[in-house]
Short mmCIF file of C-alpha atoms in Angstrom, two decimals:
data_model
loop_
_atom_site.label_atom_id
_atom_site.label_comp_id
_atom_site.label_asym_id
_atom_site.label_seq_id
_atom_site.Cartn_x
_atom_site.Cartn_y
_atom_site.Cartn_z
CA MET K 647 2.84 -51.20 -37.41
CA PRO K 648 -0.40 -48.97 -37.89
CA ARG K 649 -3.00 -49.94 -40.77
CA VAL K 650 -4.85 -47.12 -42.50
CA VAL K 651 -7.62 -48.26 -44.66
CA VAL K 652 -8.93 -46.23 -47.69
CA ASP K 653 -12.25 -46.96 -49.18
CA VAL K 654 -12.91 -45.71 -52.70
CA MET K 655 -16.57 -45.71 -53.99
CA LEU K 656 -18.18 -44.26 -57.03
CA LYS K 657 -20.23 -41.28 -56.09
CA PRO K 658 -23.97 -41.91 -55.75
CA GLU K 659 -24.96 -40.04 -58.90
CA ILE K 660 -22.31 -42.03 -61.05
CA LEU K 661 -23.89 -45.09 -62.72
CA ASP K 662 -21.89 -48.24 -61.45
CA PRO K 663 -22.03 -50.97 -64.22
CA GLN K 664 -19.92 -53.68 -62.13
CA GLY K 665 -22.45 -53.27 -59.27
CA LYS K 666 -25.24 -53.71 -61.63
CA ALA K 667 -23.74 -56.65 -63.24
CA VAL K 668 -23.42 -58.17 -59.71
CA HIS K 669 -26.97 -57.32 -58.68
CA GLY K 670 -28.25 -59.02 -61.95
CA ALA K 671 -26.43 -62.06 -61.37
CA LEU K 672 -27.71 -62.15 -57.70
CA PHE K 673 -31.41 -61.60 -58.93
CA ARG K 674 -31.00 -64.39 -61.55
CA LEU K 675 -29.48 -66.76 -58.82
CA GLY K 676 -32.58 -66.25 -56.74
CA PHE K 677 -31.22 -63.88 -54.16
CA GLU K 678 -34.02 -61.56 -54.12
CA GLY K 679 -33.55 -59.68 -50.97
CA VAL K 680 -30.75 -57.51 -52.27
CA VAL K 681 -32.01 -54.32 -53.78
CA ASP K 682 -28.80 -52.66 -54.90
CA VAL K 683 -24.91 -53.53 -55.27
CA ARG K 684 -22.42 -50.93 -55.50
CA GLN K 685 -18.66 -51.90 -56.29
CA GLY K 686 -15.49 -49.97 -55.03
CA LYS K 687 -12.09 -50.73 -54.07
CA ARG K 688 -10.49 -50.98 -50.68
CA PHE K 689 -6.80 -50.30 -49.98
CA GLU K 690 -4.83 -51.11 -46.96
CA LEU K 691 -1.83 -49.06 -46.10
CA GLU K 692 0.78 -50.32 -43.80
CA VAL K 693 2.44 -47.11 -42.30
CA GLU K 694 5.81 -46.95 -40.67
CA GLY K 695 6.38 -46.10 -37.16
CA GLU K 696 3.64 -44.13 -35.37
CA LEU K 697 0.72 -42.73 -36.95
CA THR K 698 1.53 -38.97 -36.42
CA PRO K 699 -1.17 -36.31 -37.71
CA ASP K 700 1.34 -35.55 -40.40
CA ARG K 701 1.44 -38.97 -41.72
CA LEU K 702 -2.15 -39.31 -41.68
CA ALA K 703 -2.32 -35.97 -43.54
CA ASP K 704 -0.08 -37.76 -46.14
CA VAL K 705 -2.25 -40.66 -46.41
CA ARG K 706 -5.37 -38.34 -46.96
CA ARG K 707 -3.27 -36.83 -49.76
CA ILE K 708 -2.60 -40.06 -51.14
CA ALA K 709 -6.13 -40.98 -51.32
CA GLU K 710 -7.10 -37.82 -53.05
CA THR K 711 -4.82 -37.65 -55.45
CA LEU K 712 -3.55 -41.33 -56.35
CA LEU K 713 -6.17 -43.78 -55.27
CA SER K 714 -9.25 -42.13 -56.08
CA ASN K 715 -10.48 -39.71 -59.20
CA PRO K 716 -12.25 -37.05 -57.14
CA VAL K 717 -14.63 -36.15 -60.27
CA ILE K 718 -16.49 -39.54 -59.80
CA GLU K 719 -15.18 -41.08 -56.58
CA ASP K 720 -15.51 -40.59 -52.99
CA PHE K 721 -12.98 -41.92 -50.40
CA ALA K 722 -13.02 -42.39 -46.87
CA VAL K 723 -9.99 -42.97 -44.54
CA ARG K 724 -9.97 -44.71 -41.35
CA VAL K 725 -7.42 -46.44 -38.81
CA GLU K 726 -7.63 -49.78 -38.25
CA ALA K 727 -6.00 -51.71 -34.86
CA GLU K 728 -2.46 -52.00 -35.05
CA ALA K 729 -1.18 -54.89 -36.64
CA MET C 1356 -32.57 -49.86 -45.65
CA PRO C 1357 -29.92 -51.88 -43.92
CA ARG C 1358 -26.71 -51.91 -45.73
CA VAL C 1359 -23.98 -54.75 -45.62
CA VAL C 1360 -20.29 -54.17 -46.54
CA VAL C 1361 -18.44 -57.06 -47.96
CA ASP C 1362 -14.74 -56.45 -47.99
CA VAL C 1363 -12.82 -59.05 -50.25
CA MET C 1364 -8.86 -58.86 -50.13
CA LEU C 1365 -6.36 -61.42 -51.46
CA LYS C 1366 -5.03 -63.53 -48.84
CA PRO C 1367 -1.77 -62.40 -47.29
CA GLU C 1368 0.24 -65.07 -48.75
CA ILE C 1369 -0.74 -64.25 -52.49
CA LEU C 1370 1.21 -61.87 -54.27
CA ASP C 1371 -0.58 -58.63 -55.05
CA PRO C 1372 0.67 -56.80 -58.14
CA GLN C 1373 -1.90 -54.03 -57.96
CA GLY C 1374 -0.79 -53.06 -54.29
CA LYS C 1375 2.90 -53.42 -55.38
CA ALA C 1376 2.33 -51.04 -58.39
CA VAL C 1377 0.57 -48.47 -56.08
CA HIS C 1378 3.09 -48.86 -53.34
CA GLY C 1379 5.96 -48.15 -56.23
CA ALA C 1380 4.35 -45.31 -57.30
CA LEU C 1381 3.94 -43.78 -53.74
CA PHE C 1382 7.59 -44.42 -53.08
CA ARG C 1383 8.67 -42.58 -56.39
CA LEU C 1384 6.29 -39.81 -55.52
CA GLY C 1385 8.27 -39.42 -52.11
CA PHE C 1386 5.60 -40.63 -49.77
CA GLU C 1387 8.21 -42.77 -47.99
CA GLY C 1388 6.57 -43.64 -44.61
CA VAL C 1389 4.07 -46.20 -46.35
CA VAL C 1390 5.65 -49.81 -46.06
CA ASP C 1391 3.15 -51.70 -47.80
CA VAL C 1392 0.07 -51.58 -49.93
CA ARG C 1393 -2.47 -54.14 -50.46
CA GLN C 1394 -5.76 -53.37 -52.89
CA GLY C 1395 -8.97 -55.45 -52.52
CA LYS C 1396 -12.56 -55.00 -53.50
CA ARG C 1397 -15.52 -53.34 -51.45
CA PHE C 1398 -19.25 -54.23 -52.30
CA GLU C 1399 -21.89 -52.46 -50.79
CA LEU C 1400 -25.29 -54.39 -50.53
CA GLU C 1401 -28.34 -52.80 -50.07
CA VAL C 1402 -30.92 -55.25 -48.08
CA GLU C 1403 -34.39 -54.85 -48.58
CA GLY C 1404 -36.57 -55.02 -45.22
CA GLU C 1405 -35.26 -55.90 -42.03
CA LEU C 1406 -31.98 -57.60 -41.69
CA THR C 1407 -32.90 -60.97 -40.59
CA PRO C 1408 -30.34 -63.69 -39.65
CA ASP C 1409 -31.56 -65.69 -42.68
CA ARG C 1410 -30.81 -62.66 -44.86
CA LEU C 1411 -27.34 -62.32 -43.26
CA ALA C 1412 -26.63 -65.81 -44.02
CA ASP C 1413 -27.87 -65.23 -47.81
CA VAL C 1414 -25.36 -62.37 -47.75
CA ARG C 1415 -22.43 -64.65 -46.22
CA ARG C 1416 -23.10 -67.19 -48.94
CA ILE C 1417 -23.28 -64.52 -51.66
CA ALA C 1418 -19.62 -63.21 -50.50
CA GLU C 1419 -18.19 -66.57 -50.50
CA THR C 1420 -19.75 -68.02 -53.66
CA LEU C 1421 -19.80 -64.64 -55.98
CA LEU C 1422 -17.84 -61.78 -54.50
CA SER C 1423 -14.74 -63.75 -53.63
CA ASN C 1424 -12.74 -66.66 -54.57
CA PRO C 1425 -11.94 -68.53 -51.51
CA VAL C 1426 -8.67 -70.15 -53.03
CA ILE C 1427 -6.84 -66.70 -53.08
CA GLU C 1428 -9.23 -64.23 -51.26
CA ASP C 1429 -10.43 -63.80 -47.69
CA PHE C 1430 -13.62 -61.74 -47.23
CA ALA C 1431 -15.17 -59.97 -44.24
CA VAL C 1432 -19.02 -59.33 -43.78
CA ARG C 1433 -20.18 -56.07 -41.77
CA VAL C 1434 -23.46 -54.34 -41.32
CA GLU C 1435 -23.50 -50.48 -41.64
CA ALA C 1436 -25.81 -48.07 -40.07
CA GLU C 1437 -29.36 -48.02 -41.78
CA ALA C 1438 -29.29 -45.77 -44.51
#
């Protein structure tokens, strides 16, 4: 069954308090080689049957309208190896 | 500056209510080609200087201890193209 991965990240110009908190914790714990952390979401969608261009267009529409907020977030859709 | 991506997903045997909610919404909205949805987290870490094996080992330790809960989550670390 084909798996499509949708990554949703805050746009670079949007402040990311979650990422900042993780970065602060890393720094306090002594991991000083990390300069910045951004946190986002990852969705794995199992698609039925073959991954036709129509299905992929559906997934793009899903990512744009349901999984992300296009005002503040960017998304990327990519197909992973068949499970 | 090298960017390392850490993907954190619930283990397959752990129930994922967020993913189930998204899947239910997709179904109600008429996207019937999607059989399952799992939701997880994606972290982007900007690493200072060169990505030495030591630095990468640090990132793996960060992923294991801070970014994921190894009892219920799996993580994957991968290096992305230099920014």
